[in-house]
Coordinates of C-alpha atoms in Angstrom, one line a residue:
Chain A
X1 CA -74.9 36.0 -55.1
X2 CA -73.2 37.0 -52.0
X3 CA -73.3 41.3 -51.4
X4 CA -70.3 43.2 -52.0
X5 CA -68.3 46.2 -51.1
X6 CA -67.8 48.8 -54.5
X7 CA -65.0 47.2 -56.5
X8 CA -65.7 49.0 -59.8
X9 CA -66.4 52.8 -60.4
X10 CA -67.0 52.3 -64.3
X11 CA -67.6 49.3 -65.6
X12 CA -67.9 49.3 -69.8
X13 CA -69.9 46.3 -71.4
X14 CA -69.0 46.3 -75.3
X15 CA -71.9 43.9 -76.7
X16 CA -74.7 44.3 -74.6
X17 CA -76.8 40.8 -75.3
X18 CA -77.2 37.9 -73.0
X19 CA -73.5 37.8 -72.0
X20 CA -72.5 40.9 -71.2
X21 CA -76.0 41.7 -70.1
X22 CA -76.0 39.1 -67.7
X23 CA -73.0 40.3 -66.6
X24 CA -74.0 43.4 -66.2
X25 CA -77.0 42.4 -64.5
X26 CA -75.3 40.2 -61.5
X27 CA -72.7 43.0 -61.1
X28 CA -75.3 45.9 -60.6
X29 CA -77.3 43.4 -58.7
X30 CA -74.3 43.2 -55.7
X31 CA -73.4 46.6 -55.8
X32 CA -70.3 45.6 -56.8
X33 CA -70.2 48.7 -59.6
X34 CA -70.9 52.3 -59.7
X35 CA -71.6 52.8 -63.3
X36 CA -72.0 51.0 -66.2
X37 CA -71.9 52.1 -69.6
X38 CA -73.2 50.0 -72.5
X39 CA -71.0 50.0 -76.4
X40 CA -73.3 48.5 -79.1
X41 CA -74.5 48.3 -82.8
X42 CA -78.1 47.8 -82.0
X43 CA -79.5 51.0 -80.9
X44 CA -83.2 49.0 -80.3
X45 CA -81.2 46.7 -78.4
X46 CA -79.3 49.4 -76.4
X47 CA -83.0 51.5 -75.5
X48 CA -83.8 47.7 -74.0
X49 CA -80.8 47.4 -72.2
X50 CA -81.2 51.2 -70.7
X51 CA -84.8 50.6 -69.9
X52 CA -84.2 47.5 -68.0
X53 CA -81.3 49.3 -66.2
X54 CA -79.2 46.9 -66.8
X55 CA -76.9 49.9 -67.9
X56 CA -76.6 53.6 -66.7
X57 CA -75.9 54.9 -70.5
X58 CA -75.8 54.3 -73.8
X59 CA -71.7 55.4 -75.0
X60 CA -72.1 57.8 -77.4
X61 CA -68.9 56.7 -78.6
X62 CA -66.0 54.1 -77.8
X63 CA -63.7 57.4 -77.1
X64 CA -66.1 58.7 -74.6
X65 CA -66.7 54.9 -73.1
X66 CA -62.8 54.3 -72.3
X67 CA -62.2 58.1 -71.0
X68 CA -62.8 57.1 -67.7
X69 CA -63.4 53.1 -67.8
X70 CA -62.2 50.8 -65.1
X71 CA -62.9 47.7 -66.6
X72 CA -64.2 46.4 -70.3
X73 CA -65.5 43.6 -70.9
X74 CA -65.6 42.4 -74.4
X75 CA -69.0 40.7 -75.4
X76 CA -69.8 41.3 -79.2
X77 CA -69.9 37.9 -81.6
X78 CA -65.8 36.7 -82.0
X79 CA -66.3 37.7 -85.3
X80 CA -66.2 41.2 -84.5
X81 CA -62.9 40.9 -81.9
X82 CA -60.1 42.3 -84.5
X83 CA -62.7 45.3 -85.1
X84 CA -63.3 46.2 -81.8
X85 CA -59.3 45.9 -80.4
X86 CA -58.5 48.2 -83.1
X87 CA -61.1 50.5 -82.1
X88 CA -60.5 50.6 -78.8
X89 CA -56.4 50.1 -78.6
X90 CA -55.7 54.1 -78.4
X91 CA -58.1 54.9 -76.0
X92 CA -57.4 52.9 -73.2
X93 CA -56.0 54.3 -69.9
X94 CA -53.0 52.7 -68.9
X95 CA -54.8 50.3 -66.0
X96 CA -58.1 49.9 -67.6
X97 CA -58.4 46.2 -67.5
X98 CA -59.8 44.3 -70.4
X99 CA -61.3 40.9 -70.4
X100 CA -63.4 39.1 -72.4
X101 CA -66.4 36.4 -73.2
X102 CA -65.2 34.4 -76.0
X103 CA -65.7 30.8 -76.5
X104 CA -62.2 30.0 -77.8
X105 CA -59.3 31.8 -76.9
X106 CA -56.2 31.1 -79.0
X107 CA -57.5 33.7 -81.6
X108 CA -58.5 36.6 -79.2
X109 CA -55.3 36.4 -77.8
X110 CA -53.4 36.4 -81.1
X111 CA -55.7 39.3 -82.0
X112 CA -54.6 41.1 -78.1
X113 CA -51.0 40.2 -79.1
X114 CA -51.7 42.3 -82.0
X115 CA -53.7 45.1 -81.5
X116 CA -53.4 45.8 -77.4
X117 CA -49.8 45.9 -77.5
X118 CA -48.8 48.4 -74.3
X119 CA -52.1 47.2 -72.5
X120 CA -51.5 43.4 -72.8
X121 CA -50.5 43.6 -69.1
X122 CA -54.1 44.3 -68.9
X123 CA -55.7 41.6 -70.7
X124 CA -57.1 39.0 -69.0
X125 CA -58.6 36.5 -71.7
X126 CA -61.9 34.5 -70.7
X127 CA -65.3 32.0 -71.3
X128 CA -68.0 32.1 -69.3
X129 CA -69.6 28.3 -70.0
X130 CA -73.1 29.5 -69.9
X131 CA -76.4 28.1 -72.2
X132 CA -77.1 30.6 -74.8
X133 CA -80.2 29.3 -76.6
X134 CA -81.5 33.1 -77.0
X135 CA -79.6 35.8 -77.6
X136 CA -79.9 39.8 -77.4
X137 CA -80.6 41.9 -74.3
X138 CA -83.9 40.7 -73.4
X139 CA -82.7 37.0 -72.9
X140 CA -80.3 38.7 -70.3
X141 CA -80.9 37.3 -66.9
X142 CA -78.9 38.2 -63.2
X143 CA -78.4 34.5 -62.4
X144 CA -77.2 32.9 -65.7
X145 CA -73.6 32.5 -64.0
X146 CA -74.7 31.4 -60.7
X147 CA -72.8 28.1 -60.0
X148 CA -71.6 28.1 -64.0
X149 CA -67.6 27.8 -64.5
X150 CA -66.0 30.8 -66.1
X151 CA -62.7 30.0 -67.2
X152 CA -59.8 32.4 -67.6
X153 CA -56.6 31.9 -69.5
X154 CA -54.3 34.5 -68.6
X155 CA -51.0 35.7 -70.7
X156 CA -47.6 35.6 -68.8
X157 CA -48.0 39.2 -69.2
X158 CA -51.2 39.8 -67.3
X159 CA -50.9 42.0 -64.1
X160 CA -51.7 39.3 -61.1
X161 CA -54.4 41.8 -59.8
X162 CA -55.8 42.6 -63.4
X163 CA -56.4 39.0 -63.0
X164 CA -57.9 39.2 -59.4
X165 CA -59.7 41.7 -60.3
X166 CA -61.5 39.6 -63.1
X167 CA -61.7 36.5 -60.9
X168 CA -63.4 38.7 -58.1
X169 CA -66.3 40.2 -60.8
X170 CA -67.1 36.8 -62.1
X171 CA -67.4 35.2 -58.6
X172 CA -69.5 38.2 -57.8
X173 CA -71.5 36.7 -60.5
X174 CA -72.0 33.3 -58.5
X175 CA -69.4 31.7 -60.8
X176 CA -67.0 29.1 -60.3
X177 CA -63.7 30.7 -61.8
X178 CA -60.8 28.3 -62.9
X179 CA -57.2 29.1 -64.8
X180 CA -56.0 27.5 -67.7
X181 CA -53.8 27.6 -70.6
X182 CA -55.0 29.0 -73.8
X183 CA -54.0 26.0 -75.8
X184 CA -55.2 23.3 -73.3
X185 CA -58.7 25.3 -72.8
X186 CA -59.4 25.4 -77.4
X187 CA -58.2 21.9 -76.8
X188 CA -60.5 20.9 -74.3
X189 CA -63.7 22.7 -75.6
X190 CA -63.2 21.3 -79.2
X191 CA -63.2 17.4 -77.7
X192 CA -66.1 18.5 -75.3
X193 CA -68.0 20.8 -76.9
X194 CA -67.5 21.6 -80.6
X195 CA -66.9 18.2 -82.1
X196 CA -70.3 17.3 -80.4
X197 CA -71.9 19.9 -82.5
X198 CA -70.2 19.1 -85.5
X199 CA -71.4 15.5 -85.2
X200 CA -75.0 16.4 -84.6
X201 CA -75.0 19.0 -87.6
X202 CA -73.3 16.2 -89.8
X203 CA -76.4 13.7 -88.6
X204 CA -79.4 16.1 -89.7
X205 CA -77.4 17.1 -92.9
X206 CA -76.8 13.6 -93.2
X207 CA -80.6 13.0 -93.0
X208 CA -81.3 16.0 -95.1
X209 CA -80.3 13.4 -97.8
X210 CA -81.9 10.5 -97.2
X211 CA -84.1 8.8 -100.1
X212 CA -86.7 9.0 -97.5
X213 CA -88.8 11.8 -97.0
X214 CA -88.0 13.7 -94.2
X215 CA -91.8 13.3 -92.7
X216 CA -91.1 9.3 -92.8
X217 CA -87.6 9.4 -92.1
X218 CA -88.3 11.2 -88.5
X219 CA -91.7 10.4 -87.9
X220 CA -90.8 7.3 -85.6
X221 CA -87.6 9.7 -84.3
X222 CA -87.7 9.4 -80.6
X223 CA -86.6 11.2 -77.4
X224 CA -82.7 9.6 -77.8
X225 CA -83.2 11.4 -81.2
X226 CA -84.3 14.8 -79.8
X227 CA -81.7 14.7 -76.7
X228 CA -79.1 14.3 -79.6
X229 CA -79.9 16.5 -81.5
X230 CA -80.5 19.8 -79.5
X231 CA -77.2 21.4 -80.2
X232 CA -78.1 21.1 -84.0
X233 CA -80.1 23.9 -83.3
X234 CA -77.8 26.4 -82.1
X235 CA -77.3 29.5 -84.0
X236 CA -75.4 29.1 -87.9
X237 CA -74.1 32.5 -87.3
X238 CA -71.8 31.9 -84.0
X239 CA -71.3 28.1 -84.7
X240 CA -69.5 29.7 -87.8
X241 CA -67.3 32.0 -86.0
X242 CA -66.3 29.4 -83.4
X243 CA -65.6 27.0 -85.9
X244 CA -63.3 29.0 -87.9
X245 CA -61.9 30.4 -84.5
X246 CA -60.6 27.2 -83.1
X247 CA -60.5 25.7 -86.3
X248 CA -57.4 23.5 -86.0
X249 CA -58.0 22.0 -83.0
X250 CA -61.5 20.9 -84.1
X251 CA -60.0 19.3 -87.5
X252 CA -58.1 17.5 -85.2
X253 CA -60.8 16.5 -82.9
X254 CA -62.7 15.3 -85.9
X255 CA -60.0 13.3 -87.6
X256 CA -59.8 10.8 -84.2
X257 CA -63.1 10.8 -84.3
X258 CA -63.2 9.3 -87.8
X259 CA -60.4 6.8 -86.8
X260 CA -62.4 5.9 -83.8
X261 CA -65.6 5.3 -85.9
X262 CA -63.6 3.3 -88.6
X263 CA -62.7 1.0 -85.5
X264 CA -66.3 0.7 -84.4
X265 CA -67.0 0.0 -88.1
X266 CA -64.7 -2.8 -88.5
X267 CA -66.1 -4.3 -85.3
X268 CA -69.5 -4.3 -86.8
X269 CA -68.3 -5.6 -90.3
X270 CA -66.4 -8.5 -88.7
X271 CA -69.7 -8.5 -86.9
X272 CA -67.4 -9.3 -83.4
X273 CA -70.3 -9.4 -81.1
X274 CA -67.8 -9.5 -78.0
X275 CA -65.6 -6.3 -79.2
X276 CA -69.1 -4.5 -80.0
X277 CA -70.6 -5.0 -76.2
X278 CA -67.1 -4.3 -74.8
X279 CA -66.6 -0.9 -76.7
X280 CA -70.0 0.3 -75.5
X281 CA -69.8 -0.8 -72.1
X282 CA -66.3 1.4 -72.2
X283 CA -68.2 4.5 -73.4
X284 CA -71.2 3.8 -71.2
X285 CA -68.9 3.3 -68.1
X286 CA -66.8 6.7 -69.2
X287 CA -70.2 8.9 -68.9
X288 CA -71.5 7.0 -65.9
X289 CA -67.9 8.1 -64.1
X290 CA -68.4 11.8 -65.0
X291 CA -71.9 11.8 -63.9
X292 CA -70.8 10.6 -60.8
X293 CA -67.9 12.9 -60.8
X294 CA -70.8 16.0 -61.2
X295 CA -72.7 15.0 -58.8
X296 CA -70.0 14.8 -55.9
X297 CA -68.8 18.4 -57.2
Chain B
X1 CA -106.4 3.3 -72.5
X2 CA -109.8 2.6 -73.7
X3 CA -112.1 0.1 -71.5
X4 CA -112.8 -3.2 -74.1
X5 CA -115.0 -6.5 -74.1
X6 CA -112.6 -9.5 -74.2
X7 CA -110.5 -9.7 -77.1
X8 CA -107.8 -12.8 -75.7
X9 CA -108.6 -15.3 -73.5
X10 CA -105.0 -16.7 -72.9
X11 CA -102.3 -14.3 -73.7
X12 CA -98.8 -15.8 -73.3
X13 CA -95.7 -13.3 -72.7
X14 CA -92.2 -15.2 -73.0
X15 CA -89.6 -11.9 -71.6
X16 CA -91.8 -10.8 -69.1
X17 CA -89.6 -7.7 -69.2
X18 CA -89.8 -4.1 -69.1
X19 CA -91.6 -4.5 -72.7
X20 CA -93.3 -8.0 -72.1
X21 CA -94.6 -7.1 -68.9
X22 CA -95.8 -3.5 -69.6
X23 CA -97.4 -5.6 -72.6
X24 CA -99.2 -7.8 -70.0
X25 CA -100.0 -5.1 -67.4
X26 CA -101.4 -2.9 -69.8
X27 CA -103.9 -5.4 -71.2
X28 CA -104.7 -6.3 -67.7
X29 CA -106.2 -3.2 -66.8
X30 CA -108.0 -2.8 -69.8
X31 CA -110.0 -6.4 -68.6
X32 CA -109.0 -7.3 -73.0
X33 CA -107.4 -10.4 -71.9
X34 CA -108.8 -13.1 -69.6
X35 CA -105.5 -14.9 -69.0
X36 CA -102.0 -14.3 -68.8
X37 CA -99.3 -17.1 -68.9
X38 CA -95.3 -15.8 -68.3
X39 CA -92.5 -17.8 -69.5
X40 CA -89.1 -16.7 -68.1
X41 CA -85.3 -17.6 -67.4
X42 CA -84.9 -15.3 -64.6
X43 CA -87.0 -17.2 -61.5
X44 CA -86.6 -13.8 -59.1
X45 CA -87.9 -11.7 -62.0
X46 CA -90.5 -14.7 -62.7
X47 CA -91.7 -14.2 -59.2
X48 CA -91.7 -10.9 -59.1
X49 CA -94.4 -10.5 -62.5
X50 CA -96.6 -12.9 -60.6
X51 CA -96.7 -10.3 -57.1
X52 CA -97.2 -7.8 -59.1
X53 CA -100.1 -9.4 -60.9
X54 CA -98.5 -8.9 -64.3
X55 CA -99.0 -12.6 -65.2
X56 CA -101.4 -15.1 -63.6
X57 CA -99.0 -18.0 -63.8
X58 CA -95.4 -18.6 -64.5
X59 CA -95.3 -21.3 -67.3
X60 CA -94.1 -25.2 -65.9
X61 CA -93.0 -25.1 -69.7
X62 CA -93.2 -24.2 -73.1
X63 CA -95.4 -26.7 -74.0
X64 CA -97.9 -26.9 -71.4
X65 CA -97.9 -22.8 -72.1
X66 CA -98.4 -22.7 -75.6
X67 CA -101.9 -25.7 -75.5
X68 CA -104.0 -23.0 -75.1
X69 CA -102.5 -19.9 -75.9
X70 CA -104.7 -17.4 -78.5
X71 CA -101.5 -15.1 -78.4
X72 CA -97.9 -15.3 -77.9
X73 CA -95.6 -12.1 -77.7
X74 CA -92.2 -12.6 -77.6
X75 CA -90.1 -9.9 -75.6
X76 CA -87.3 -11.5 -74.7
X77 CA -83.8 -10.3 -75.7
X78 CA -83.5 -10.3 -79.5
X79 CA -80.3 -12.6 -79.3
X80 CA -82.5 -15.2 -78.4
X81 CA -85.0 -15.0 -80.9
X82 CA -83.7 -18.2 -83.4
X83 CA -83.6 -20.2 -80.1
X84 CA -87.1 -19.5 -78.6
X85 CA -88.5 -20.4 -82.6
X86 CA -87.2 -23.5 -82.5
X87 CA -88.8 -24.2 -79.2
X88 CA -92.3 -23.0 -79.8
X89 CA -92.3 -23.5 -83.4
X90 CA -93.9 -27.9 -82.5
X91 CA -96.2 -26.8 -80.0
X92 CA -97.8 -24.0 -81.1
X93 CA -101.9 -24.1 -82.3
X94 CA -102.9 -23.5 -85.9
X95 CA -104.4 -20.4 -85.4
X96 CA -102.0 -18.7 -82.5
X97 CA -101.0 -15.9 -83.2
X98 CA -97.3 -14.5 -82.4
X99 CA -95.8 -11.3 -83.0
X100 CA -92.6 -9.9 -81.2
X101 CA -91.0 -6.7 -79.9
X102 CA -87.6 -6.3 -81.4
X103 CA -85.9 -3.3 -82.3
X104 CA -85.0 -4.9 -85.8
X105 CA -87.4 -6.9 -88.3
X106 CA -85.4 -8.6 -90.9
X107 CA -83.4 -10.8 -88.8
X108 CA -86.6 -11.3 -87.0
X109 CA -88.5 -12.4 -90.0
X110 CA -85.8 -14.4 -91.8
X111 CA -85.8 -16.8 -88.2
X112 CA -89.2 -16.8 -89.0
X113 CA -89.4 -18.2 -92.0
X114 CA -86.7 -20.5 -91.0
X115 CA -88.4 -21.9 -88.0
X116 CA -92.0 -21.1 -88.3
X117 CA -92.9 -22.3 -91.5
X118 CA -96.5 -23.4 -91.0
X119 CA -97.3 -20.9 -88.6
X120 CA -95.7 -18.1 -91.0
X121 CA -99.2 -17.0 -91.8
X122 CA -99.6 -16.0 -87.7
X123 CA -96.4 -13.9 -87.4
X124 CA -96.9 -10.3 -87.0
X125 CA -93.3 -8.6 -86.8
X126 CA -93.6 -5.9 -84.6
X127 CA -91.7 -3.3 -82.7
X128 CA -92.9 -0.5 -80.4
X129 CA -91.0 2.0 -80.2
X130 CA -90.9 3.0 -76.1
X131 CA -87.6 3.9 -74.2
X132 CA -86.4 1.6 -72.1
X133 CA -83.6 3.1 -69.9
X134 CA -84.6 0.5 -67.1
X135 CA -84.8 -3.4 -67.5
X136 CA -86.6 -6.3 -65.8
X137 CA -90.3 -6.9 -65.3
X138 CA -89.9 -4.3 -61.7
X139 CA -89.2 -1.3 -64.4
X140 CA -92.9 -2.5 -66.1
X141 CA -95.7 0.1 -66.9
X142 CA -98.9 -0.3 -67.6
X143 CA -99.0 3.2 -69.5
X144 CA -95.2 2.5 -71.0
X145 CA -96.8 2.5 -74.7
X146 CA -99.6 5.1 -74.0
X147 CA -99.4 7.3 -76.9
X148 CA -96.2 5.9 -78.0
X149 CA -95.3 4.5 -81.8
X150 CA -95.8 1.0 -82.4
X151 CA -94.7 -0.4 -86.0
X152 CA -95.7 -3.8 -87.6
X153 CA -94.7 -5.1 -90.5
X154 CA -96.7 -8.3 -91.7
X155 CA -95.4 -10.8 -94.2
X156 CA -97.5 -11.1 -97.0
X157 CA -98.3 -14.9 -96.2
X158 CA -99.7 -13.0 -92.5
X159 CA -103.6 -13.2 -92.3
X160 CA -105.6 -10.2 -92.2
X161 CA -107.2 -11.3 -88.9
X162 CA -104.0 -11.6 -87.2
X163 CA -102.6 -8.2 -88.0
X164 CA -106.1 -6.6 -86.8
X165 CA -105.6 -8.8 -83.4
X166 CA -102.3 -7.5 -82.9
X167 CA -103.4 -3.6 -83.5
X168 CA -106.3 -4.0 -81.7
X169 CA -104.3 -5.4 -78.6
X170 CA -101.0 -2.6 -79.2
X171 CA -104.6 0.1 -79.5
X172 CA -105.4 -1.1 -75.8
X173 CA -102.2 -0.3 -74.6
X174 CA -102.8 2.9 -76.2
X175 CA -100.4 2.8 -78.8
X176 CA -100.1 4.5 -82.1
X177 CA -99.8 1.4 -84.6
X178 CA -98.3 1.9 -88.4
X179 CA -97.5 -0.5 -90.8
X180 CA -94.3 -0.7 -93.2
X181 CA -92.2 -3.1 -95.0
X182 CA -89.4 -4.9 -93.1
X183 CA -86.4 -3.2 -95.0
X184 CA -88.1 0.1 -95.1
X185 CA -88.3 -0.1 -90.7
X186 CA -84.7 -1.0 -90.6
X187 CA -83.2 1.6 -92.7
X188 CA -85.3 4.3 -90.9
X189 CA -84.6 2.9 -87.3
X190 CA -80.6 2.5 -88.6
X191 CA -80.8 6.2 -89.6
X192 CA -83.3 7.9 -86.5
X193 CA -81.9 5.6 -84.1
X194 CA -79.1 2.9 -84.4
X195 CA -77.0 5.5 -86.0
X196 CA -76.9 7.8 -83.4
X197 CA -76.2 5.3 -80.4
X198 CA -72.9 4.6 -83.0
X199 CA -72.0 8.0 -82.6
X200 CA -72.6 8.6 -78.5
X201 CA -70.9 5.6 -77.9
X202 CA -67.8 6.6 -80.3
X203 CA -67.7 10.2 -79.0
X204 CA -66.9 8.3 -75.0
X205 CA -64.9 6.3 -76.8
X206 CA -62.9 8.7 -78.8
X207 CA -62.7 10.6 -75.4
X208 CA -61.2 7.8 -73.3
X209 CA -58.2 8.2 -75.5
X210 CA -57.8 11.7 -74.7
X211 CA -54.1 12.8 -73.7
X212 CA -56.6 15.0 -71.1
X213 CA -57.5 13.0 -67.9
X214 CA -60.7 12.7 -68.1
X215 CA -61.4 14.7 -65.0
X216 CA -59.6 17.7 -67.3
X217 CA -61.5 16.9 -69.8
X218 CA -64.7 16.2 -68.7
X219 CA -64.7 18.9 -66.0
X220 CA -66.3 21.4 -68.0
X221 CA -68.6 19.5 -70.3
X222 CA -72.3 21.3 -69.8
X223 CA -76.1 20.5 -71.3
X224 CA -75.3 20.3 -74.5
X225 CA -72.8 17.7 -74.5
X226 CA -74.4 15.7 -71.1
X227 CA -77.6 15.4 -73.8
X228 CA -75.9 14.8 -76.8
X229 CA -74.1 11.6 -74.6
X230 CA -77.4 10.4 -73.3
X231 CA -77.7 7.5 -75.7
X232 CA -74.4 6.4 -74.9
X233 CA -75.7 5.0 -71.2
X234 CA -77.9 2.5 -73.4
X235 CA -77.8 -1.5 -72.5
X236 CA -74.3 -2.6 -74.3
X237 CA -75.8 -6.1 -74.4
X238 CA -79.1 -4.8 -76.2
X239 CA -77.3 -2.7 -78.5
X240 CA -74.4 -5.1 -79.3
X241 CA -77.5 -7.4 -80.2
X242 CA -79.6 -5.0 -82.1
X243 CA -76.4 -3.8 -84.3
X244 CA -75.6 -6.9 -85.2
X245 CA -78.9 -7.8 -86.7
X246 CA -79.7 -4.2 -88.5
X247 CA -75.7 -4.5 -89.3
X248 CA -75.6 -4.1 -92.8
X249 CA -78.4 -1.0 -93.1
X250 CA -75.9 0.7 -90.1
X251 CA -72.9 0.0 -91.8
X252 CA -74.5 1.9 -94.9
X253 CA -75.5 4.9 -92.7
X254 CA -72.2 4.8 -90.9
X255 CA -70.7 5.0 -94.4
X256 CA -72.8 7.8 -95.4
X257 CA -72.5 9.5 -92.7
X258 CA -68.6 9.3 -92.9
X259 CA -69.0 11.1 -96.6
X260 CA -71.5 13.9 -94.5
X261 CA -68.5 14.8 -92.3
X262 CA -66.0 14.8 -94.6
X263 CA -67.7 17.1 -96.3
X264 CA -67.7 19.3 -93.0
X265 CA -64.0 18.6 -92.5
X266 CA -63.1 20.1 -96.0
X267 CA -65.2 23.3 -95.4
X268 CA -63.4 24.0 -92.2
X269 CA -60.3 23.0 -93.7
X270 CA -60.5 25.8 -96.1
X271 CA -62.1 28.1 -93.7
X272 CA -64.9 28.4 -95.9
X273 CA -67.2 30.3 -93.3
X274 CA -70.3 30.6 -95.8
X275 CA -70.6 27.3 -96.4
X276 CA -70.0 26.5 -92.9
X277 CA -72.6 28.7 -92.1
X278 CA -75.2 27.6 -94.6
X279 CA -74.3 23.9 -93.8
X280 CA -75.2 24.5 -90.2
X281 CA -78.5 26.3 -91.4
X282 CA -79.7 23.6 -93.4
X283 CA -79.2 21.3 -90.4
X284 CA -81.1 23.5 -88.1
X285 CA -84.0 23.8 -90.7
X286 CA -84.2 19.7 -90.6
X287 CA -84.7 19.6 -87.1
X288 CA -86.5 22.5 -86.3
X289 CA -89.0 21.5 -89.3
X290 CA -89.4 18.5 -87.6
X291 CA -90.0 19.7 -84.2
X292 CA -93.2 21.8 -85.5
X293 CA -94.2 18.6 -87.9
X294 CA -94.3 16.8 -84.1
X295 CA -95.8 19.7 -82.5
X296 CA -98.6 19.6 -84.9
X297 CA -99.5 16.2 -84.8

């Protein structure tokens, strides 16, 4: 994290757990804000975030929060986005910038387009592609964006320096920022990202009803089975709200995946040696080319 | 690995492989065999078991191999299993054992009783179950199956003495031996393990036809889905073999597993976020249950 001149006075972090309180963090760690003041439900989680000093104050309210707020950054679960904007819509100065952390981004700008209204030019949508196994304050660490994209999908009616503005906090972060449109980045994450999890949910559900016992069934399960697997343990709660977020896309996703798997099934059934080895080496050769790709990057 | 007294004195290895010759390396140093004869295709990878000391000769031929031999694994590539029978099947003693490594065991046994007939009550199915990620007798380990799974499953014609031989020798190697019945091994390993290299490999494959480059797409694909992919790299010769012989036992869990998603699909179709939620629960519970049964043992 390269050191920074001020670029914030008040900085407002709405949802103070590992996102915004990395975020937080990395920002207070440059220098690149004055103040920061923390908006949240948990008021254990808040005392953390104070004690850590990963905030200067707990808002006693969102009114109070906005009064004087140069930039928001919205980090509570998606579920909560319609809630918030409503909350927050009549208290926003007229350049306060908003932005936020969301893993899809079709819905939170239909719910900006809704609530935001005047401040719209103000809204600059984004995802920060960070891990998240933990969650809540504690989890929060200064690095967690250092060298991790964030990716920002800004409306035509963004402000171009609301948008520099945003670019400049994240790379103060140690993140690689990159523009995209909204419907190309739900697209792109659903492909990438949540059909993966659907299909390894579907497999341990799957295996939840084997005639087996589970004990048999897994007891010869391997480290190709564990690697698999991992995202089948990410949290229910925020799997849900992502699901239902980007919903369309993802049906789609998992509808050519089906008509994909009927091909490999057909193969099998015809029991076409030469199509079976050729389809794999295509998907083998398709991840070696990315790791490559990575590893040049 | 456990010193032992003498347990072979010729021990014949035909694949000397990453499996065959980790077989042959491991025994080695435990001083349980006095002999080790390796019979090969590859002459380069022939030579190379004999530098290493993996093997003490390289077999003039079959026959000449199999006039002594107390033991014969085969490791060679599963395709070739009906072919190598044939070949041993005249020459071999009344009392030599063989057993095999293949990631299936029907197919394995039904050659079996095709070709080995007299010798049926010597054949001791086997497969241990050790990632191989590498290939060729170089990648060879002598601790490859140290504390690693090793399943038999004898016929019922196989003598006792036989099966003991064979645990004893997989014990040296520091194995973890079980027994189970042939269809039993290849409905769990469709399930744990052939199932999910269907599902890597169709997720690349489902990719490649992306309207997304695959730079695009790819570009921002983290942990989660780099893990989840793993499998995908696997040997498409191996795998086209080993699908092809466990094909009807995938084709069942590829079925099922079909059913598992649809499922899914219809939940997030009617944006049914409780039941997506407790869907994803039960899924975490199967894994996470098994990760502390694995812990514990």
């Amino acid at each position: 994290m390269h050191p920074l001149p001020v670029m914030l006075d008040r900085l407002v972090v709405i949802g103070v757990g590992l996102i915004g309180g990395s975020f937080a963090l990395a920002l207070r760690k440059t220098g690149a804000v004055r103040h920061i003041t923390g908006v949240g439900r948990s008021h254990e989680n808040m005392r953390h975030a104070l004690e850590r000093g990963i905030i200067d104050e707990i808002a006693p309210d969102i009114v109070s929060a906005l009064h004087l707020a140069d930039f928001v950054l919205l980090a509570m679960p998606v579920g909560q986005t319609e809630n918030i904007m409503t909350q927050i819509a009549p208290h926003l100065q007229p350049d306060t910038i908003v932005s936020d952390a969301g893993s899809t981004k079709q819905d939170v700008v239909t719910a900006a387009r809704r609530h935001l209204c005047g401040n719209l030019k103000n809204f600059v949508p984004g995802h920060p592609i960070a891990g998240a196994e933990q969650s809540g304050v504690l989890a929060a660490q200064g690095d967690l964006y250092a060298g991790k994209h964030v990716i920002l999908t800004p409306l035509e009616e963004t402000r171009t320096d609301a948008v520099e503005t945003t670019v400049a906090l994240w790379r103060a972060c140690g993140a690689k920022v990159s523009h995209m449109p909204v419907d190309e980045h739900d697209r792109i994450l659903a492909a990438t990202s949540h059909l993966p999890h659907m299909l390894a949910f579907t497999l341990m559900n799957h295996l939840c009803k084997s005639t087996d016992t589970p004990e048999n069934l897994l007891r010869f399960a391997g480290s190709g089975f564990r690697d698999f697997t991992r995202i089948a343990s990410s949290s229910p709660e925020m799997w849900r709200d992502i699901c239902l977020a980007n919903r369309s896309a993802l049906i789609g996703q998992m509808t050519a995946y089906q008509h994909e798997l009927n091909i490999l099934m057909n193969i099998l059934e015809n029991g076409d040696g030469e199509a079976l080895q050729k389809a794999f080496s295509q998907a083998r050769r398709m991840r070696e080319d990315w790791l490559n790709r990575q590893d040049q990057s």
